[in-house]
Coordinates of N, CA and C in Angstrom, one line a residue:
M1 N 5.6 20.8 6.1 CA 4.9 19.4 6.1 C 3.4 19.6 5.7
L2 N 3.0 18.5 4.9 CA 1.5 18.5 4.4 C 0.5 18.6 5.6
E3 N -0.5 19.6 5.6 CA -1.5 19.5 6.4 C -2.5 18.4 6.1
V4 N -2.6 17.4 6.9 CA -3.3 16.1 6.5 C -4.3 15.8 7.5
V5 N -5.5 15.3 7.1 CA -6.4 14.6 8.0 C -6.5 13.2 7.6
F6 N -6.3 12.3 8.8 CA -6.5 10.7 8.5 C -7.8 10.3 9.1
R7 N -8.4 9.4 8.3 CA -9.7 8.9 8.6 C -9.9 7.6 8.0
E8 N -10.8 6.8 8.5 CA -11.0 5.6 8.0 C -12.0 5.5 6.7
A9 N -11.8 4.7 5.7 CA -12.5 4.7 4.6 C -13.9 4.1 4.9
M10 N -15.0 4.5 4.0 CA -16.2 4.0 4.1 C -16.7 3.6 2.7
A11 N -17.6 2.9 2.5 CA -18.2 2.5 1.1 C -18.3 3.7 0.2
P12 N -18.7 5.0 0.7 CA -18.9 6.0 -0.4 C -17.5 6.5 -0.9
D13 N -16.5 6.1 -0.1 CA -15.1 6.7 -0.6 C -14.5 5.7 -1.6
V14 N -15.1 4.6 -1.8 CA -14.4 3.7 -2.8 C -14.2 4.3 -4.3
P15 N -15.3 5.0 -4.8 CA -15.0 5.5 -6.1 C -13.8 6.5 -6.1
S16 N -13.5 7.1 -5.0 CA -12.2 8.0 -5.0 C -11.0 7.3 -4.7
I17 N -10.9 6.1 -4.1 CA -9.8 5.3 -3.6 C -9.2 4.7 -4.9
Q18 N -10.0 4.1 -5.7 CA -9.6 3.3 -6.8 C -8.8 4.0 -7.8
P19 N -9.1 5.2 -8.2 CA -8.2 5.9 -9.3 C -7.0 6.5 -8.5
L20 N -7.1 6.9 -7.3 CA -6.0 7.4 -6.6 C -4.8 6.3 -6.6
V21 N -5.2 5.0 -6.1 CA -4.3 3.9 -6.1 C -3.7 3.5 -7.6
H22 N -4.6 3.5 -8.6 CA -4.3 3.3 -9.8 C -3.1 4.1 -10.3
H23 N -3.6 5.4 -10.2 CA -2.6 6.5 -10.7 C -1.3 6.7 -10.0
A24 N -1.1 6.1 -8.9 CA -0.1 6.1 -8.0 C 1.0 4.9 -8.5
Y25 N 0.4 3.7 -8.9 CA 1.1 2.6 -9.2 C 1.2 2.3 -10.6
R26 N 0.2 2.5 -11.5 CA 0.2 2.0 -12.8 C 0.2 3.2 -13.8
G27 N 0.6 3.0 -15.1 CA 0.4 3.9 -16.2 C 1.4 5.1 -16.2
D28 N 1.3 5.9 -17.3 CA 2.2 7.0 -17.3 C 2.1 8.0 -16.3
R29 N 0.9 8.2 -15.7 CA 0.7 9.2 -14.6 C 1.5 8.8 -13.4
A30 N 1.5 7.5 -13.2 CA 2.4 7.1 -12.0 C 3.8 7.3 -12.0
R31 N 4.4 7.7 -13.3 CA 5.7 7.9 -13.4 C 6.2 9.2 -12.9
R32 N 5.2 9.9 -12.4 CA 5.4 11.3 -11.8 C 6.1 11.0 -10.4
G33 N 5.9 9.9 -9.8 CA 6.4 9.6 -8.6 C 7.4 8.6 -8.7
W34 N 8.1 8.4 -7.5 CA 9.2 7.3 -7.6 C 8.8 5.8 -7.3
S35 N 7.6 5.7 -6.7 CA 7.2 4.3 -6.3 C 6.3 3.5 -7.0
H36 N 6.4 3.8 -8.4 CA 5.4 3.2 -9.2 C 5.7 1.8 -9.8
E37 N 4.9 1.1 -10.3 CA 5.0 -0.3 -10.9 C 4.8 -0.3 -12.5
A38 N 4.7 0.9 -13.0 CA 4.4 1.0 -14.4 C 5.2 0.3 -15.3
D39 N 6.5 0.0 -15.0 CA 7.5 -0.9 -15.8 C 7.2 -2.2 -15.7
L40 N 6.6 -2.6 -14.6 CA 6.4 -4.1 -14.2 C 5.1 -4.6 -14.5
L41 N 3.9 -3.7 -14.4 CA 2.6 -4.3 -14.6 C 1.8 -3.3 -15.3
D42 N 0.7 -3.9 -16.0 CA -0.2 -3.0 -16.6 C -1.6 -3.4 -16.0
A43 N -2.6 -2.6 -16.4 CA -3.9 -2.9 -15.9 C -4.1 -2.2 -14.4
A44 N -5.4 -2.4 -14.0 CA -5.4 -1.7 -12.5 C -4.8 -2.4 -11.4
R45 N -4.4 -1.6 -10.5 CA -3.8 -2.1 -9.2 C -4.7 -2.8 -8.4
I46 N -6.1 -2.2 -8.3 CA -7.1 -2.8 -7.5 C -8.3 -2.4 -8.0
D47 N -9.5 -3.2 -8.0 CA -10.8 -2.7 -8.6 C -11.7 -2.5 -7.5
E48 N -12.8 -1.8 -7.9 CA -13.7 -1.3 -6.8 C -14.4 -2.4 -6.0
P49 N -14.8 -3.5 -6.7 CA -15.3 -4.8 -5.9 C -14.6 -5.1 -4.6
A50 N -13.1 -5.1 -4.9 CA -12.2 -5.5 -3.9 C -12.2 -4.5 -2.9
L51 N -12.2 -3.1 -3.2 CA -12.3 -2.0 -2.2 C -13.6 -2.1 -1.4
Y52 N -14.8 -2.4 -1.9 CA -15.9 -2.5 -1.1 C -15.9 -3.5 -0.3
E53 N -15.3 -4.7 -0.7 CA -15.1 -5.8 0.3 C -14.3 -5.5 1.4
A54 N -13.2 -4.9 1.1 CA -12.2 -4.3 2.2 C -12.9 -3.6 3.3
V55 N -13.5 -2.5 2.9 CA -14.2 -1.5 3.8 C -15.2 -2.2 4.6
A56 N -16.0 -3.3 4.1 CA -16.9 -3.9 4.7 C -16.5 -4.9 5.8
D57 N -15.2 -5.5 5.5 CA -14.6 -6.5 6.4 C -14.1 -6.0 7.8
P58 N -14.6 -6.3 8.9 CA -14.1 -5.9 10.1 C -12.6 -6.3 10.5
S59 N -12.0 -7.2 9.6 CA -10.7 -7.5 9.8 C -9.7 -6.6 9.0
Q60 N -10.3 -5.7 8.3 CA -9.5 -4.7 7.4 C -10.0 -3.4 7.6
T61 N -8.9 -2.5 7.5 CA -9.1 -1.1 7.6 C -8.4 -0.4 6.5
I62 N -9.0 0.6 5.9 CA -8.3 1.4 5.0 C -8.3 2.8 5.4
L63 N -7.1 3.3 5.7 CA -6.9 4.6 6.3 C -6.7 5.6 5.1
L64 N -7.5 6.7 5.2 CA -7.3 7.7 4.1 C -6.6 9.0 4.7
A65 N -5.8 9.6 3.7 CA -5.2 10.8 4.0 C -5.9 12.0 3.2
E66 N -6.2 13.0 3.6 CA -7.0 14.0 2.9 C -6.4 15.3 3.3
R67 N -6.2 16.3 2.2 CA -5.7 17.6 2.4 C -6.8 18.3 1.8
D68 N -7.3 19.3 2.5 CA -8.5 20.3 2.1 C -9.6 19.4 1.5
G69 N -9.9 18.3 2.0 CA -11.1 17.5 1.4 C -10.7 16.7 0.3
E70 N -9.4 16.7 -0.2 CA -9.0 15.9 -1.3 C -8.2 14.6 -0.9
L71 N -8.6 13.5 -1.4 CA -7.7 12.3 -1.2 C -6.5 12.3 -1.7
I72 N -5.4 12.1 -0.9 CA -4.1 12.3 -1.5 C -3.2 11.0 -1.0
G73 N -3.8 10.1 -0.2 CA -3.2 8.9 0.2 C -4.0 7.9 0.9
C74 N -3.5 6.6 1.0 CA -4.1 5.7 1.7 C -3.3 4.6 2.1
V75 N -3.7 3.8 3.0 CA -3.0 2.6 3.3 C -4.0 1.5 3.9
Q76 N -3.8 0.3 3.8 CA -4.7 -0.8 4.2 C -4.0 -1.6 5.2
V77 N -4.7 -1.9 6.4 CA -4.2 -2.8 7.4 C -5.1 -3.9 7.5
T78 N -4.5 -5.1 7.5 CA -5.4 -6.3 7.5 C -5.0 -7.1 8.8
D79 N -5.9 -7.6 9.7 CA -5.7 -8.4 10.8 C -5.5 -9.8 10.4
K80 N -4.4 -10.4 10.7 CA -4.1 -11.8 10.0 C -4.1 -12.7 11.4
G81 N -4.5 -12.2 12.6 CA -4.5 -13.1 13.7 C -3.2 -13.4 14.3
E82 N -3.2 -13.9 15.5 CA -2.0 -14.3 16.3 C -1.0 -13.1 16.4
G83 N -1.4 -11.9 16.5 CA -0.5 -10.8 16.7 C 0.1 -10.3 15.4
L84 N -0.3 -10.8 14.3 CA 0.1 -10.3 13.0 C -0.8 -9.5 12.3
A85 N -0.5 -8.3 11.7 CA -1.1 -7.5 10.8 C -0.4 -7.3 9.4
Y86 N -1.1 -7.1 8.4 CA -0.5 -6.9 7.2 C -0.7 -5.4 6.7
L87 N 0.3 -4.8 6.2 CA 0.2 -3.5 5.6 C 0.4 -3.6 4.2
G88 N -0.6 -3.0 3.5 CA -0.8 -3.1 2.0 C -1.3 -1.8 1.5
M89 N -1.2 -1.6 0.1 CA -1.7 -0.6 -0.7 C -1.4 0.9 -0.2
L90 N -0.2 0.8 0.4 CA 0.4 2.3 0.6 C 0.4 3.0 -0.6
T91 N -0.2 4.1 -0.5 CA -0.5 5.0 -1.6 C -0.2 6.5 -1.3
V92 N 0.6 7.1 -2.1 CA 0.7 8.6 -2.0 C 0.5 9.2 -3.4
Q93 N -0.4 10.1 -3.6 CA -0.6 10.7 -4.8 C 0.9 11.1 -5.4
A94 N 1.1 10.6 -6.7 CA 2.4 10.6 -7.5 C 3.2 11.9 -7.2
D95 N 2.4 13.1 -7.4 CA 3.2 14.5 -7.4 C 3.4 14.9 -6.0
L96 N 2.8 14.1 -5.0 CA 3.2 14.6 -3.6 C 4.2 13.7 -2.9
Q97 N 4.7 12.6 -3.6 CA 5.7 11.8 -3.0 C 7.0 12.5 -2.6
D98 N 7.7 12.0 -1.8 CA 8.9 12.6 -1.2 C 8.6 13.7 -0.2
Q99 N 7.3 13.8 0.4 CA 7.1 14.9 1.2 C 6.7 14.4 2.7
G100 N 6.9 13.1 2.9 CA 6.8 12.5 4.2 C 5.5 11.8 4.5
L101 N 4.5 12.0 3.5 CA 3.2 11.5 3.7 C 3.3 9.9 3.8
G102 N 4.0 9.2 3.1 CA 4.3 7.6 3.2 C 4.6 7.3 4.6
R103 N 5.6 7.9 5.2 CA 6.0 7.7 6.5 C 4.9 7.9 7.5
R104 N 4.1 9.1 7.3 CA 3.0 9.3 8.2 C 2.0 8.1 8.1
L105 N 1.7 7.7 6.9 CA 0.6 6.7 6.7 C 1.1 5.5 7.3
I106 N 2.5 5.1 7.3 CA 2.8 4.0 7.9 C 2.7 4.1 9.4
A107 N 3.0 5.1 9.9 CA 2.9 5.4 11.5 C 1.5 5.1 12.0
E108 N 0.5 5.8 11.1 CA -0.9 5.7 11.5 C -1.4 4.2 11.4
A109 N -0.8 3.5 10.4 CA -1.2 2.1 10.1 C -0.7 1.2 11.3
E110 N 0.5 1.5 11.8 CA 1.1 0.6 12.7 C 0.4 0.9 14.1
T111 N 0.0 2.2 14.4 CA -0.8 2.5 15.6 C -2.2 1.7 15.5
L112 N -2.8 1.8 14.3 CA -4.1 1.1 14.2 C -4.0 -0.6 14.4
A113 N -3.0 -1.1 13.8 CA -2.7 -2.5 14.0 C -2.6 -2.8 15.5
R114 N -1.7 -2.0 16.2 CA -1.4 -2.3 17.6 C -2.8 -2.2 18.4
T115 N -3.5 -1.0 18.2 CA -4.7 -0.7 19.0 C -5.9 -1.5 18.7
R116 N -6.2 -1.6 17.4 CA -7.4 -2.3 17.0 C -7.3 -3.7 17.0
Y117 N -6.2 -4.2 16.4 CA -6.0 -5.8 16.2 C -4.9 -6.4 17.3
A118 N -4.4 -5.7 18.1 CA -3.5 -6.1 19.0 C -2.4 -6.9 18.4
A119 N -1.9 -6.2 17.2 CA -0.9 -6.7 16.4 C 0.5 -6.4 17.2
T120 N 1.4 -7.2 17.3 CA 2.7 -7.2 17.7 C 3.8 -7.1 16.7
R121 N 3.4 -7.5 15.3 CA 4.3 -7.3 14.2 C 3.5 -7.0 13.1
M122 N 4.0 -6.4 12.1 CA 3.4 -5.9 10.9 C 4.3 -6.7 9.7
E123 N 3.5 -7.1 8.8 CA 4.1 -7.9 7.6 C 3.6 -7.1 6.4
M124 N 4.5 -7.2 5.3 CA 4.2 -6.6 4.1 C 4.9 -7.5 3.0
T125 N 4.4 -7.4 1.7 CA 5.0 -7.9 0.7 C 5.4 -6.9 -0.5
V126 N 6.6 -7.1 -1.0 CA 6.9 -6.0 -2.0 C 7.6 -6.8 -3.1
I127 N 7.2 -6.4 -4.4 CA 7.8 -7.1 -5.6 C 9.4 -7.1 -5.5
V128 N 9.9 -8.2 -5.7 CA 11.4 -8.4 -5.6 C 12.1 -7.4 -6.5
Q129 N 11.6 -7.0 -7.6 CA 12.3 -6.2 -8.6 C 12.3 -4.8 -8.1
R130 N 11.7 -4.3 -7.0 CA 11.6 -2.9 -6.5 C 12.5 -2.7 -5.5
G131 N 13.8 -2.8 -5.8 CA 14.8 -2.6 -4.8 C 14.8 -1.3 -4.1
E132 N 14.6 -0.2 -4.7 CA 14.6 1.2 -4.1 C 13.4 1.2 -3.1
L133 N 12.3 0.6 -3.4 CA 11.2 0.6 -2.5 C 11.6 -0.4 -1.2
I134 N 12.1 -1.5 -1.4 CA 12.5 -2.4 -0.3 C 13.4 -1.6 0.6
E135 N 14.5 -0.9 0.1 CA 15.3 -0.1 0.9 C 14.7 1.0 1.7
W136 N 13.7 1.6 1.1 CA 12.8 2.7 1.8 C 12.2 2.0 3.0
Y137 N 11.5 0.8 2.7 CA 10.9 0.1 3.9 C 12.0 -0.2 4.9
Q138 N 13.1 -0.7 4.5 CA 14.0 -1.1 5.6 C 14.4 0.1 6.4
R139 N 14.5 1.4 5.8 CA 14.8 2.6 6.5 C 13.6 2.9 7.5
R140 N 12.6 2.3 7.3 CA 11.4 2.4 8.3 C 11.2 1.4 9.3
G141 N 12.3 0.4 9.3 CA 12.4 -0.6 10.4 C 11.9 -2.0 9.8
Y142 N 11.5 -2.0 8.7 CA 11.1 -3.5 8.2 C 12.3 -4.2 7.8
V143 N 12.3 -5.5 8.1 CA 13.4 -6.3 7.5 C 13.0 -7.4 6.6
L144 N 13.8 -7.9 5.8 CA 13.5 -9.0 4.9 C 13.6 -10.4 5.7
T145 N 12.5 -11.1 5.6 CA 12.4 -12.4 6.4 C 13.1 -13.4 5.8
G146 N 13.4 -13.3 4.5 CA 14.0 -14.4 3.8 C 12.9 -15.2 3.0
E147 N 11.7 -15.1 3.3 CA 10.6 -15.7 2.6 C 10.2 -14.9 1.4
T148 N 10.0 -15.7 0.3 CA 9.4 -15.1 -1.0 C 8.0 -15.8 -1.3
R149 N 7.3 -15.2 -1.9 CA 5.9 -15.7 -2.3 C 5.6 -15.4 -3.9
P150 N 5.0 -16.4 -4.6 CA 4.9 -16.1 -6.0 C 3.9 -14.9 -6.3
F151 N 4.1 -14.3 -7.3 CA 3.3 -13.3 -7.8 C 2.1 -13.8 -8.4
P152 N 0.7 -13.5 -8.3 CA -0.4 -14.2 -9.0 C -0.5 -13.6 -10.3
A153 N 0.4 -14.2 -11.2 CA 0.6 -13.7 -12.5 C -0.6 -14.0 -13.4
T154 N -1.3 -15.1 -13.1 CA -2.4 -15.5 -13.9 C -3.8 -15.0 -13.4
D155 N -3.9 -14.0 -12.4 CA -5.0 -13.3 -12.0 C -4.9 -11.9 -12.2
P156 N -5.7 -11.5 -13.2 CA -5.6 -10.1 -13.7 C -6.0 -9.0 -12.8
R157 N -6.8 -9.6 -11.6 CA -7.2 -8.6 -10.6 C -5.9 -8.0 -10.0
F158 N -4.7 -8.6 -10.1 CA -3.4 -8.0 -9.5 C -2.6 -7.3 -10.5
G159 N -3.1 -7.2 -11.9 CA -2.4 -6.5 -12.7 C -1.9 -7.7 -13.8
I160 N -1.5 -7.2 -15.0 CA -1.0 -8.0 -16.1 C 0.7 -7.8 -16.1
P161 N 1.4 -8.8 -15.7 CA 2.8 -8.6 -15.6 C 3.4 -8.2 -17.1
R162 N 4.4 -7.5 -17.1 CA 5.1 -7.1 -18.2 C 6.4 -7.9 -18.4
R163 N 6.6 -8.9 -17.4 CA 7.7 -9.9 -17.4 C 7.3 -11.0 -16.6
N164 N 8.0 -12.1 -16.8 CA 7.5 -13.4 -16.2 C 8.3 -13.8 -14.9
D165 N 9.2 -12.9 -14.4 CA 9.9 -13.2 -13.1 C 9.5 -12.5 -11.8
L166 N 8.3 -11.9 -11.9 CA 7.8 -11.3 -10.8 C 7.6 -12.1 -9.5
A167 N 7.9 -11.7 -8.3 CA 7.6 -12.5 -7.0 C 7.7 -11.5 -6.0
F168 N 7.2 -11.9 -4.7 CA 7.2 -11.0 -3.6 C 8.3 -11.4 -2.6
V169 N 8.9 -10.5 -2.0 CA 9.7 -10.6 -0.8 C 8.9 -10.4 0.4
V170 N 8.9 -10.9 1.6 CA 8.2 -10.7 2.6 C 9.1 -10.0 3.6
M171 N 8.5 -8.9 4.2 CA 9.1 -7.9 5.2 C 8.4 -7.9 6.2
E172 N 9.0 -7.7 7.5 CA 8.3 -7.6 8.7 C 9.0 -6.6 9.8
K173 N 8.1 -6.1 10.7 CA 8.6 -5.2 11.7 C 7.9 -5.4 13.0
P174 N 8.8 -5.5 14.2 CA 7.9 -5.7 15.4 C 7.3 -4.4 15.7
L175 N 6.1 -4.5 16.4 CA 5.3 -3.2 16.7 C 5.3 -3.0 18.2
V176 N 6.1 -3.6 18.9 CA 6.3 -3.4 20.3 C 7.2 -2.2 20.8

């Protein structure tokens, strides 16, 4: 098992978070891992201004996973109110995927959602075309709600679609 330290991100961490997330999701480097979006989307997964906004917002927390001082993973938790938290930006360095860090990040995120935001359920969205990833989340206890949401295809902050049929499925898990 990877020796990992978890901590909350702060503004000085943003320049390290952005490339970690980008290289895990997009471009040829992302293809080293199994959970990339490189065949679906081009451009950055998230930009630094959005990350600075997230770390400054008390309703959001970005948890970092570090090994020997190196950032190797992260996950974002957002308080949506009324007992609902949102899990997003789950990232594991591409060449370290399949070593259990994703599961550990989810567990840390769920604990944070319960303790800090008093969440009783966690929600996430996954691109519908990512069947293998949806199945992975189902094995972690997340279920498809039946709801879909449109992909923001005209907003380049979320990436530039390589196809015109992208959409999100909504998944949820009780945290009690």
